[in-house]
Amino acid sequence: MTPSNPTFPSVLLTASGSYLPQKIVTNDDLTKTLDTSDEWIRQRTGIAQRHIAAEDELTSDMAVAAAKQALNMAGLGADALDGIIVATTTPDDTFPSTASVVQRKLAATGFAFDVQAVCAGFIYGLDVGDAMIKAGKARKILVIGAETFSRILDWQDRSTAVLFGDGAGAVVLEASDGGENSAENWGILSSVIFTDGRFRDILYVDGGVARGQVGKVKMVGPDVFKHAVEKLANGLDQAMTQSGLGAEDIDWLVPHQANDRIIKTLQKKLKLPDERVIRTIARHANTSAASIPLAFDEAMRGKQIKAGDVVAFEAIGGGLAWGAAIVRVGRP
Ligand code: UT7
């Protein structure tokens, strides 16, 4: 939540970057090995294709590529950062954190850690970064969402294999300093995060340290769908209330790209026309923690979203973990 106390700095979202692996796998490609069809996948999800990481491509590699673009857009060197937060559920290794690896590859200093909230990870990273800057613990933080979900998919399971893709997106958070880049009602206006562990069993990976193997994604899709519609609407409501803005003030919805039918429901709730919703699901599929910053960066670079626009983010994933944020983007 954004305190109204003026002694807290505004936390500006000043820049973004993204990266997609070169290899594209279409729905038709998947029909060669799975009992599925392009028609089913498009109709039930909105997905037409996904990008898949090369064999030697790691989550940290994609994160670094997105980070470099974001730093470039912000006009900052990596040495200007106080910290790096990487949202991922597909780290290079169990430890160290992928953020540590990214720090090393960028030759940055300061703190670096991962947050693990699966598809909601980017909102969690934003929420934590916002809180750290408001608390005076940092002034410039890179928040990255990066995933190689292709490595935790059961490619024989048509109910999950068709849904996900790989990629990375990054944003730069900067404290406004009370000088010329400070203005009221800019930056992260609100963010909310929630977890309900009772629903752990409807979306999880059946592996990890305890089982001695990496494991594969398991999902009860229709159950997750129902929770997504209800919980994302509630999360958005709470984020809007805390920001002091209403649905009529939202310029853009940049939703988690899991299913176009979920996106449509939320779009209807905010009464936003198609031109105000950023959709990358057809081309990117669900890239988990990377999906929002990837979509956001495309819209920033495509000059759809401009400085001063109010953007609503929302996401839900395994945990269940979900969240939403309202941000007036760019520098004043
Ligand atoms: O990012 C994390 C959050 N994740 C989500 O938000 C995902 C939420 N869930 C969903 O998006 C949807 O539930 C899915 C896209 C996963 C599934 O769509 P659905 O409309 O809920 O389908 P369903 O699971 O109820 O399956 C309907 C039918 C079944 O066949 P029967 O039992 O009716 O004969 C499935 O076996 O579709 C079948 N099916 C498929 N058919 C062709 C399931 N997957 C496929 C497939 N191709 N890939």
mmCIF file of C-alpha atoms and ligand atoms in Angstrom:
data_model
loop_
_atom_site.group_PDB
_atom_site.id
_atom_site.type_symbol
_atom_site.label_atom_id
_atom_site.label_comp_id
_atom_site.label_asym_id
_atom_site.label_seq_id
_atom_site.Cartn_x
_atom_site.Cartn_y
_atom_site.Cartn_z
ATOM 1 C CA MET A 1 0.000 0.000 0.000
ATOM 2 C CA THR A 2 1.184 3.508 -0.770
ATOM 3 C CA PRO A 3 1.348 5.647 2.347
ATOM 4 C CA SER A 4 -0.095 9.122 1.893
ATOM 5 C CA ASN A 5 2.655 10.424 4.183
ATOM 6 C CA PRO A 6 4.678 12.841 2.044
ATOM 7 C CA THR A 7 7.940 11.876 3.784
ATOM 8 C CA PHE A 8 7.943 8.653 1.779
ATOM 9 C CA PRO A 9 9.403 9.108 -1.704
ATOM 10 C CA SER A 10 7.305 8.259 -4.737
ATOM 11 C CA VAL A 11 8.575 5.115 -6.415
ATOM 12 C CA LEU A 12 8.760 5.774 -10.142
ATOM 13 C CA LEU A 13 8.665 3.031 -12.762
ATOM 14 C CA THR A 14 11.024 4.702 -15.208
ATOM 15 C CA ALA A 15 11.967 2.088 -17.806
ATOM 16 C CA SER A 16 11.474 -1.432 -19.098
ATOM 17 C CA GLY A 17 13.128 -4.112 -21.185
ATOM 18 C CA SER A 18 12.362 -7.599 -22.400
ATOM 19 C CA TYR A 19 13.740 -10.651 -24.111
ATOM 20 C CA LEU A 20 12.216 -13.581 -25.994
ATOM 21 C CA PRO A 21 14.175 -16.654 -27.115
ATOM 22 C CA GLN A 22 14.515 -17.052 -30.883
ATOM 23 C CA LYS A 23 12.807 -20.420 -31.260
ATOM 24 C CA ILE A 24 9.053 -20.239 -31.908
ATOM 25 C CA VAL A 25 6.814 -23.273 -31.441
ATOM 26 C CA THR A 26 3.361 -22.943 -33.024
ATOM 27 C CA ASN A 27 0.192 -24.763 -31.994
ATOM 28 C CA ASP A 28 0.467 -26.795 -35.188
ATOM 29 C CA ASP A 29 3.998 -27.854 -34.179
ATOM 30 C CA LEU A 30 2.544 -29.248 -30.938
ATOM 31 C CA THR A 31 -0.047 -31.327 -32.771
ATOM 32 C CA LYS A 32 2.807 -33.497 -34.074
ATOM 33 C CA THR A 33 3.442 -34.916 -30.602
ATOM 34 C CA LEU A 34 0.228 -34.163 -28.678
ATOM 35 C CA ASP A 35 -3.457 -35.016 -29.122
ATOM 36 C CA THR A 36 -4.457 -31.366 -29.506
ATOM 37 C CA SER A 37 -5.372 -28.849 -32.210
ATOM 38 C CA ASP A 38 -4.665 -25.268 -33.125
ATOM 39 C CA GLU A 39 -8.415 -24.636 -32.941
ATOM 40 C CA TRP A 40 -8.767 -25.957 -29.361
ATOM 41 C CA ILE A 41 -5.759 -24.015 -28.078
ATOM 42 C CA ARG A 42 -6.827 -20.737 -29.736
ATOM 43 C CA GLN A 43 -10.452 -21.026 -28.662
ATOM 44 C CA ARG A 44 -9.837 -22.072 -25.064
ATOM 45 C CA THR A 45 -6.788 -19.864 -24.373
ATOM 46 C CA GLY A 46 -6.065 -17.337 -27.160
ATOM 47 C CA ILE A 47 -2.566 -18.792 -27.631
ATOM 48 C CA ALA A 48 -1.168 -19.248 -31.163
ATOM 49 C CA GLN A 49 2.547 -19.759 -30.451
ATOM 50 C CA ARG A 50 5.201 -19.604 -27.731
ATOM 51 C CA HIS A 51 8.959 -18.898 -27.580
ATOM 52 C CA ILE A 52 11.137 -21.678 -26.181
ATOM 53 C CA ALA A 53 14.644 -21.181 -24.770
ATOM 54 C CA ALA A 54 17.606 -22.789 -26.517
ATOM 55 C CA GLU A 55 19.193 -25.753 -24.743
ATOM 56 C CA ASP A 56 22.072 -23.671 -23.438
ATOM 57 C CA GLU A 57 19.923 -20.637 -22.575
ATOM 58 C CA LEU A 58 19.316 -20.063 -18.867
ATOM 59 C CA THR A 59 16.769 -18.009 -16.963
ATOM 60 C CA SER A 60 19.617 -15.706 -15.892
ATOM 61 C CA ASP A 61 20.682 -15.166 -19.538
ATOM 62 C CA MET A 62 17.212 -14.014 -20.515
ATOM 63 C CA ALA A 63 16.959 -11.891 -17.347
ATOM 64 C CA VAL A 64 20.245 -10.155 -18.186
ATOM 65 C CA ALA A 65 19.135 -9.399 -21.758
ATOM 66 C CA ALA A 66 15.904 -7.805 -20.470
ATOM 67 C CA ALA A 67 17.801 -5.972 -17.710
ATOM 68 C CA LYS A 68 20.266 -4.396 -20.162
ATOM 69 C CA GLN A 69 17.427 -3.020 -22.259
ATOM 70 C CA ALA A 70 15.692 -1.592 -19.197
ATOM 71 C CA LEU A 71 18.876 0.039 -17.874
ATOM 72 C CA ASN A 72 19.501 1.491 -21.315
ATOM 73 C CA MET A 73 15.999 2.992 -21.467
ATOM 74 C CA ALA A 74 16.491 4.430 -17.964
ATOM 75 C CA GLY A 75 19.858 5.895 -18.943
ATOM 76 C CA LEU A 76 21.508 4.084 -16.042
ATOM 77 C CA GLY A 77 24.603 1.927 -15.746
ATOM 78 C CA ALA A 78 24.343 -1.299 -13.751
ATOM 79 C CA ASP A 79 26.595 0.358 -11.153
ATOM 80 C CA ALA A 80 23.772 2.795 -10.344
ATOM 81 C CA LEU A 81 21.583 0.007 -8.946
ATOM 82 C CA ASP A 82 21.133 -0.572 -5.223
ATOM 83 C CA GLY A 83 19.611 -3.965 -5.792
ATOM 84 C CA ILE A 84 18.142 -6.577 -8.117
ATOM 85 C CA ILE A 85 14.993 -8.589 -7.515
ATOM 86 C CA VAL A 86 14.325 -11.517 -9.837
ATOM 87 C CA ALA A 87 10.877 -13.080 -9.850
ATOM 88 C CA THR A 88 11.254 -16.634 -11.072
ATOM 89 C CA THR A 89 10.064 -20.123 -10.358
ATOM 90 C CA THR A 90 12.604 -21.623 -12.763
ATOM 91 C CA PRO A 91 15.976 -20.556 -11.283
ATOM 92 C CA ASP A 92 19.200 -21.665 -12.978
ATOM 93 C CA ASP A 93 20.085 -23.704 -9.876
ATOM 94 C CA THR A 94 18.521 -24.359 -6.480
ATOM 95 C CA PHE A 95 20.982 -21.791 -5.163
ATOM 96 C CA PRO A 96 22.442 -19.206 -5.378
ATOM 97 C CA SER A 97 19.507 -17.040 -6.367
ATOM 98 C CA THR A 98 19.172 -16.270 -10.057
ATOM 99 C CA ALA A 99 19.385 -12.618 -8.978
ATOM 100 C CA SER A 100 22.945 -13.281 -7.726
ATOM 101 C CA VAL A 101 23.882 -14.699 -11.109
ATOM 102 C CA VAL A 102 22.275 -11.740 -12.871
ATOM 103 C CA GLN A 103 24.171 -9.343 -10.589
ATOM 104 C CA ARG A 104 27.438 -11.017 -11.502
ATOM 105 C CA LYS A 105 26.677 -11.020 -15.245
ATOM 106 C CA LEU A 106 25.756 -7.313 -15.102
ATOM 107 C CA ALA A 107 28.755 -6.512 -12.869
ATOM 108 C CA ALA A 108 26.338 -4.771 -10.503
ATOM 109 C CA THR A 109 26.661 -4.443 -6.733
ATOM 110 C CA GLY A 110 24.245 -4.103 -3.816
ATOM 111 C CA PHE A 111 21.691 -6.735 -2.821
ATOM 112 C CA ALA A 112 20.186 -9.363 -5.094
ATOM 113 C CA PHE A 113 17.526 -11.933 -4.282
ATOM 114 C CA ASP A 114 14.750 -13.954 -5.909
ATOM 115 C CA VAL A 115 11.059 -13.869 -5.116
ATOM 116 C CA GLN A 116 9.062 -17.009 -5.821
ATOM 117 C CA ALA A 117 5.382 -16.422 -6.368
ATOM 118 C CA VAL A 118 5.155 -18.235 -9.702
ATOM 119 C CA CYS A 119 2.943 -16.316 -12.165
ATOM 120 C CA ALA A 120 2.310 -13.556 -9.602
ATOM 121 C CA GLY A 121 6.063 -13.139 -9.036
ATOM 122 C CA PHE A 122 6.410 -9.854 -10.904
ATOM 123 C CA ILE A 123 3.700 -8.178 -8.802
ATOM 124 C CA TYR A 124 5.410 -9.523 -5.664
ATOM 125 C CA GLY A 125 8.760 -8.139 -6.878
ATOM 126 C CA LEU A 126 7.168 -4.767 -7.579
ATOM 127 C CA ASP A 127 5.509 -4.737 -4.160
ATOM 128 C CA VAL A 128 8.755 -5.602 -2.330
ATOM 129 C CA GLY A 129 10.844 -3.156 -4.388
ATOM 130 C CA ASP A 130 8.301 -0.397 -3.733
ATOM 131 C CA ALA A 131 8.352 -1.080 -0.002
ATOM 132 C CA MET A 132 12.154 -1.106 0.158
ATOM 133 C CA ILE A 133 12.454 2.227 -1.635
ATOM 134 C CA LYS A 134 9.714 3.798 0.495
ATOM 135 C CA ALA A 135 11.507 2.514 3.608
ATOM 136 C CA GLY A 136 14.684 4.273 2.482
ATOM 137 C CA LYS A 137 16.621 1.009 2.037
ATOM 138 C CA ALA A 138 17.315 1.592 -1.653
ATOM 139 C CA ARG A 139 16.807 4.235 -4.312
ATOM 140 C CA LYS A 140 17.157 2.258 -7.540
ATOM 141 C CA ILE A 141 16.028 -1.341 -7.946
ATOM 142 C CA LEU A 142 15.776 -3.537 -11.005
ATOM 143 C CA VAL A 143 12.764 -5.861 -10.882
ATOM 144 C CA ILE A 144 12.917 -8.724 -13.376
ATOM 145 C CA GLY A 145 10.496 -11.518 -14.210
ATOM 146 C CA ALA A 146 12.255 -14.363 -16.037
ATOM 147 C CA GLU A 147 11.213 -17.941 -16.712
ATOM 148 C CA THR A 148 12.225 -21.059 -18.610
ATOM 149 C CA PHE A 149 8.927 -22.832 -17.939
ATOM 150 C CA SER A 150 9.634 -25.173 -20.862
ATOM 151 C CA ARG A 151 12.011 -27.071 -18.517
ATOM 152 C CA ILE A 152 9.290 -27.906 -15.980
ATOM 153 C CA LEU A 153 6.581 -28.903 -18.457
ATOM 154 C CA ASP A 154 5.510 -32.458 -19.086
ATOM 155 C CA TRP A 155 5.553 -32.326 -22.891
ATOM 156 C CA GLN A 156 3.225 -35.351 -22.982
ATOM 157 C CA ASP A 157 0.526 -33.575 -20.947
ATOM 158 C CA ARG A 158 -1.682 -31.624 -23.348
ATOM 159 C CA SER A 159 -3.519 -29.909 -20.490
ATOM 160 C CA THR A 160 -0.369 -27.943 -19.505
ATOM 161 C CA ALA A 161 2.212 -28.250 -22.309
ATOM 162 C CA VAL A 162 0.256 -26.035 -24.697
ATOM 163 C CA LEU A 163 -0.101 -23.160 -22.226
ATOM 164 C CA PHE A 164 3.377 -21.907 -21.399
ATOM 165 C CA GLY A 165 6.411 -20.240 -22.985
ATOM 166 C CA ASP A 166 9.791 -18.768 -22.009
ATOM 167 C CA GLY A 167 10.986 -15.167 -21.765
ATOM 168 C CA ALA A 168 11.965 -12.280 -19.519
ATOM 169 C CA GLY A 169 10.923 -8.717 -18.763
ATOM 170 C CA ALA A 170 12.421 -6.062 -16.503
ATOM 171 C CA VAL A 171 11.534 -2.679 -15.047
ATOM 172 C CA VAL A 172 13.558 -0.024 -13.238
ATOM 173 C CA LEU A 173 12.174 1.449 -10.009
ATOM 174 C CA GLU A 174 13.624 4.781 -8.873
ATOM 175 C CA ALA A 175 12.949 6.963 -5.835
ATOM 176 C CA SER A 176 11.772 10.417 -6.760
ATOM 177 C CA ASP A 177 14.077 12.786 -4.943
ATOM 178 C CA GLY A 178 11.768 15.671 -4.192
ATOM 179 C CA GLY A 179 13.458 17.633 -6.963
ATOM 180 C CA GLU A 180 12.384 18.078 -10.520
ATOM 181 C CA ASN A 181 11.453 14.438 -11.051
ATOM 182 C CA SER A 182 9.020 14.454 -8.182
ATOM 183 C CA ALA A 183 5.304 14.960 -8.585
ATOM 184 C CA GLU A 184 2.244 13.832 -6.725
ATOM 185 C CA ASN A 185 0.450 10.723 -7.857
ATOM 186 C CA TRP A 186 3.243 9.317 -9.998
ATOM 187 C CA GLY A 187 4.893 5.949 -9.818
ATOM 188 C CA ILE A 188 3.547 2.964 -7.895
ATOM 189 C CA LEU A 189 0.247 4.270 -6.514
ATOM 190 C CA SER A 190 -0.701 0.982 -4.882
ATOM 191 C CA SER A 191 0.141 -2.689 -4.859
ATOM 192 C CA VAL A 192 -1.476 -5.618 -3.091
ATOM 193 C CA ILE A 193 -0.314 -9.211 -2.724
ATOM 194 C CA PHE A 194 -2.142 -12.260 -1.351
ATOM 195 C CA THR A 195 -1.498 -15.967 -0.850
ATOM 196 C CA ASP A 196 -3.883 -18.770 0.052
ATOM 197 C CA GLY A 197 -1.918 -21.972 0.617
ATOM 198 C CA ARG A 198 -5.084 -24.019 0.994
ATOM 199 C CA PHE A 199 -5.189 -24.169 -2.813
ATOM 200 C CA ARG A 200 -1.644 -25.464 -3.187
ATOM 201 C CA ASP A 201 -2.832 -28.676 -4.831
ATOM 202 C CA ILE A 202 -4.563 -27.146 -7.861
ATOM 203 C CA LEU A 203 -1.325 -25.772 -9.354
ATOM 204 C CA TYR A 204 2.114 -27.075 -8.370
ATOM 205 C CA VAL A 205 5.277 -28.830 -9.513
ATOM 206 C CA ASP A 206 5.713 -32.418 -8.309
ATOM 207 C CA GLY A 207 9.413 -32.053 -7.591
ATOM 208 C CA GLY A 208 11.968 -30.126 -5.586
ATOM 209 C CA VAL A 209 14.589 -30.654 -2.922
ATOM 210 C CA ALA A 210 12.493 -33.103 -0.871
ATOM 211 C CA ARG A 211 11.852 -35.348 -3.873
ATOM 212 C CA GLY A 212 15.320 -35.171 -5.383
ATOM 213 C CA GLN A 213 14.068 -34.317 -8.868
ATOM 214 C CA VAL A 214 12.988 -31.128 -10.606
ATOM 215 C CA GLY A 215 9.404 -32.236 -11.307
ATOM 216 C CA LYS A 216 6.749 -31.104 -13.772
ATOM 217 C CA VAL A 217 3.805 -28.681 -13.686
ATOM 218 C CA LYS A 218 0.465 -30.139 -12.525
ATOM 219 C CA MET A 219 -2.702 -28.082 -12.801
ATOM 220 C CA VAL A 220 -6.430 -28.482 -12.303
ATOM 221 C CA GLY A 221 -7.135 -25.881 -14.977
ATOM 222 C CA PRO A 222 -10.853 -25.251 -14.459
ATOM 223 C CA ASP A 223 -10.358 -24.743 -10.690
ATOM 224 C CA VAL A 224 -7.517 -22.278 -11.254
ATOM 225 C CA PHE A 225 -9.686 -20.501 -13.830
ATOM 226 C CA LYS A 226 -12.525 -19.955 -11.328
ATOM 227 C CA HIS A 227 -10.171 -18.666 -8.635
ATOM 228 C CA ALA A 228 -8.425 -16.427 -11.154
ATOM 229 C CA VAL A 229 -11.585 -14.632 -12.218
ATOM 230 C CA GLU A 230 -12.745 -14.034 -8.630
ATOM 231 C CA LYS A 231 -9.415 -13.280 -6.962
ATOM 232 C CA LEU A 232 -8.027 -11.023 -9.688
ATOM 233 C CA ALA A 233 -11.216 -8.946 -9.675
ATOM 234 C CA ASN A 234 -10.961 -8.570 -5.875
ATOM 235 C CA GLY A 235 -7.253 -7.780 -6.061
ATOM 236 C CA LEU A 236 -7.833 -5.094 -8.686
ATOM 237 C CA ASP A 237 -10.649 -3.616 -6.582
ATOM 238 C CA GLN A 238 -8.390 -3.371 -3.545
ATOM 239 C CA ALA A 239 -5.505 -1.911 -5.529
ATOM 240 C CA MET A 240 -7.804 0.726 -7.049
ATOM 241 C CA THR A 241 -9.293 1.630 -3.671
ATOM 242 C CA GLN A 242 -5.823 2.047 -2.170
ATOM 243 C CA SER A 243 -4.660 4.169 -5.100
ATOM 244 C CA GLY A 244 -7.657 6.448 -4.766
ATOM 245 C CA LEU A 245 -8.410 5.890 -8.464
ATOM 246 C CA GLY A 246 -11.452 4.320 -10.083
ATOM 247 C CA ALA A 247 -11.816 2.097 -13.127
ATOM 248 C CA GLU A 248 -12.450 5.236 -15.219
ATOM 249 C CA ASP A 249 -8.929 6.486 -14.375
ATOM 250 C CA ILE A 250 -7.173 3.372 -15.716
ATOM 251 C CA ASP A 251 -5.612 3.971 -19.129
ATOM 252 C CA TRP A 252 -4.255 0.462 -19.660
ATOM 253 C CA LEU A 253 -4.761 -3.025 -18.326
ATOM 254 C CA VAL A 254 -1.558 -5.068 -18.582
ATOM 255 C CA PRO A 255 -2.769 -8.428 -17.326
ATOM 256 C CA HIS A 256 -0.972 -11.680 -16.697
ATOM 257 C CA GLN A 257 -1.236 -13.537 -19.999
ATOM 258 C CA ALA A 258 -2.601 -16.931 -18.911
ATOM 259 C CA ASN A 259 -5.920 -17.155 -20.719
ATOM 260 C CA ASP A 260 -7.637 -14.628 -22.954
ATOM 261 C CA ARG A 261 -11.005 -15.576 -21.461
ATOM 262 C CA ILE A 262 -9.769 -14.485 -18.009
ATOM 263 C CA ILE A 263 -8.401 -11.256 -19.492
ATOM 264 C CA LYS A 264 -11.779 -10.530 -21.134
ATOM 265 C CA THR A 265 -13.606 -10.924 -17.830
ATOM 266 C CA LEU A 266 -11.345 -8.398 -16.103
ATOM 267 C CA GLN A 267 -11.463 -6.069 -19.082
ATOM 268 C CA LYS A 268 -15.258 -6.090 -18.850
ATOM 269 C CA LYS A 269 -15.089 -5.310 -15.159
ATOM 270 C CA LEU A 270 -12.935 -2.235 -15.833
ATOM 271 C CA LYS A 271 -15.080 -1.371 -18.873
ATOM 272 C CA LEU A 272 -11.963 -1.037 -21.000
ATOM 273 C CA PRO A 273 -12.190 -1.339 -24.809
ATOM 274 C CA ASP A 274 -9.808 -3.745 -26.576
ATOM 275 C CA GLU A 275 -7.540 -0.811 -27.528
ATOM 276 C CA ARG A 276 -6.759 -0.282 -23.815
ATOM 277 C CA VAL A 277 -5.762 -3.851 -23.014
ATOM 278 C CA ILE A 278 -2.261 -5.121 -23.759
ATOM 279 C CA ARG A 279 -2.513 -8.645 -25.150
ATOM 280 C CA THR A 280 0.555 -10.678 -25.977
ATOM 281 C CA ILE A 281 -0.886 -14.070 -25.125
ATOM 282 C CA ALA A 282 -1.303 -15.104 -28.795
ATOM 283 C CA ARG A 283 2.437 -14.693 -29.440
ATOM 284 C CA HIS A 284 4.029 -15.266 -25.995
ATOM 285 C CA ALA A 285 1.618 -17.727 -24.291
ATOM 286 C CA ASN A 286 1.918 -17.812 -20.496
ATOM 287 C CA THR A 287 5.475 -16.894 -19.484
ATOM 288 C CA SER A 288 4.634 -16.907 -15.751
ATOM 289 C CA ALA A 289 6.513 -14.151 -13.864
ATOM 290 C CA ALA A 290 7.777 -12.716 -17.161
ATOM 291 C CA SER A 291 4.378 -12.216 -18.755
ATOM 292 C CA ILE A 292 3.492 -8.767 -17.376
ATOM 293 C CA PRO A 293 6.876 -7.053 -17.824
ATOM 294 C CA LEU A 294 7.185 -8.588 -21.312
ATOM 295 C CA ALA A 295 3.768 -7.269 -22.338
ATOM 296 C CA PHE A 296 4.424 -3.920 -20.652
ATOM 297 C CA ASP A 297 7.766 -3.466 -22.391
ATOM 298 C CA GLU A 298 6.298 -4.228 -25.808
ATOM 299 C CA ALA A 299 3.621 -1.589 -25.229
ATOM 300 C CA MET A 300 6.188 0.961 -24.008
ATOM 301 C CA ARG A 301 8.453 0.404 -27.004
ATOM 302 C CA GLY A 302 5.455 0.361 -29.343
ATOM 303 C CA LYS A 303 4.554 3.817 -27.944
ATOM 304 C CA GLN A 304 1.129 2.593 -26.866
ATOM 305 C CA ILE A 305 1.798 3.248 -23.182
ATOM 306 C CA LYS A 306 3.299 6.693 -22.590
ATOM 307 C CA ALA A 307 4.717 8.565 -19.599
ATOM 308 C CA GLY A 308 1.873 9.686 -17.358
ATOM 309 C CA ASP A 309 -0.482 6.849 -18.289
ATOM 310 C CA VAL A 310 -2.092 4.891 -15.465
ATOM 311 C CA VAL A 311 -1.561 1.161 -15.813
ATOM 312 C CA ALA A 312 -3.233 -1.678 -13.896
ATOM 313 C CA PHE A 313 -1.271 -4.908 -13.480
ATOM 314 C CA GLU A 314 -2.728 -8.167 -12.144
ATOM 315 C CA ALA A 315 -1.586 -11.777 -11.909
ATOM 316 C CA ILE A 316 -2.332 -15.091 -10.206
ATOM 317 C CA GLY A 317 -0.470 -18.365 -10.062
ATOM 318 C CA GLY A 318 0.581 -21.342 -7.983
ATOM 319 C CA GLY A 319 0.251 -20.930 -4.247
ATOM 320 C CA LEU A 320 -2.295 -19.720 -4.894
ATOM 321 C CA ALA A 321 -0.513 -16.378 -4.973
ATOM 322 C CA TRP A 322 -1.971 -13.291 -6.597
ATOM 323 C CA GLY A 323 -1.754 -9.533 -6.654
ATOM 324 C CA ALA A 324 -2.433 -6.272 -8.444
ATOM 325 C CA ALA A 325 -0.798 -2.880 -8.785
ATOM 326 C CA ILE A 326 -1.733 0.554 -10.097
ATOM 327 C CA VAL A 327 1.130 2.586 -11.538
ATOM 328 C CA ARG A 328 1.424 5.982 -13.222
ATOM 329 C CA VAL A 329 4.395 5.134 -15.406
ATOM 330 C CA GLY A 330 7.464 7.056 -16.485
ATOM 331 C CA ARG A 331 9.099 10.180 -15.117
ATOM 332 C CA PRO A 332 7.017 13.278 -14.402
HETATM 333 O O1 UT7 B 1 -0.719 -18.696 -14.901
HETATM 334 C C1 UT7 B 1 -1.221 -19.447 -13.827
HETATM 335 C C2 UT7 B 1 -2.669 -19.337 -13.796
HETATM 336 N N1 UT7 B 1 -3.231 -20.276 -14.737
HETATM 337 C C3 UT7 B 1 -4.412 -20.023 -15.246
HETATM 338 O O2 UT7 B 1 -4.984 -18.995 -15.017
HETATM 339 C C4 UT7 B 1 -5.010 -21.100 -16.098
HETATM 340 C C5 UT7 B 1 -6.468 -21.236 -15.759
HETATM 341 N N2 UT7 B 1 -7.141 -22.307 -16.494
HETATM 342 C C6 UT7 B 1 -7.335 -22.242 -17.829
HETATM 343 O O3 UT7 B 1 -6.889 -21.333 -18.500
HETATM 344 C C7 UT7 B 1 -8.198 -23.308 -18.459
HETATM 345 O O4 UT7 B 1 -8.817 -24.058 -17.443
HETATM 346 C C8 UT7 B 1 -7.408 -24.255 -19.405
HETATM 347 C C9 UT7 B 1 -7.029 -23.512 -20.657
HETATM 348 C C10 UT7 B 1 -6.197 -24.791 -18.713
HETATM 349 C C11 UT7 B 1 -8.308 -25.422 -19.820
HETATM 350 O O5 UT7 B 1 -9.483 -24.938 -20.451
HETATM 351 P P1 UT7 B 1 -10.918 -25.446 -19.981
HETATM 352 O O6 UT7 B 1 -11.903 -24.801 -20.845
HETATM 353 O O7 UT7 B 1 -11.017 -25.218 -18.510
HETATM 354 O O8 UT7 B 1 -10.855 -26.972 -20.363
HETATM 355 P P2 UT7 B 1 -10.932 -28.277 -19.425
HETATM 356 O O9 UT7 B 1 -9.696 -28.447 -18.645
HETATM 357 O O10 UT7 B 1 -12.250 -28.268 -18.698
HETATM 358 O O11 UT7 B 1 -11.001 -29.380 -20.548
HETATM 359 C C12 UT7 B 1 -12.093 -29.454 -21.483
HETATM 360 C C13 UT7 B 1 -11.812 -30.595 -22.451
HETATM 361 C C14 UT7 B 1 -11.439 -31.894 -21.762
HETATM 362 O O12 UT7 B 1 -11.996 -32.955 -22.517
HETATM 363 P P3 UT7 B 1 -13.356 -33.666 -22.080
HETATM 364 O O13 UT7 B 1 -13.103 -34.210 -20.716
HETATM 365 O O14 UT7 B 1 -14.400 -32.597 -22.109
HETATM 366 O O15 UT7 B 1 -13.526 -34.723 -23.115
HETATM 367 C C15 UT7 B 1 -9.948 -31.959 -21.866
HETATM 368 O O16 UT7 B 1 -9.450 -33.265 -21.835
HETATM 369 O O17 UT7 B 1 -10.683 -30.261 -23.271
HETATM 370 C C16 UT7 B 1 -9.711 -31.305 -23.197
HETATM 371 N N3 UT7 B 1 -8.391 -30.721 -23.343
HETATM 372 C C17 UT7 B 1 -7.806 -30.539 -24.536
HETATM 373 N N4 UT7 B 1 -8.209 -30.835 -25.781
HETATM 374 C C18 UT7 B 1 -7.369 -30.503 -26.800
HETATM 375 C C19 UT7 B 1 -7.571 -30.260 -22.369
HETATM 376 N N5 UT7 B 1 -6.443 -29.788 -22.926
HETATM 377 C C20 UT7 B 1 -6.558 -29.952 -24.262
HETATM 378 C C21 UT7 B 1 -5.731 -29.654 -25.358
HETATM 379 N N6 UT7 B 1 -6.179 -29.943 -26.583
HETATM 380 N N7 UT7 B 1 -4.520 -29.057 -25.209
#
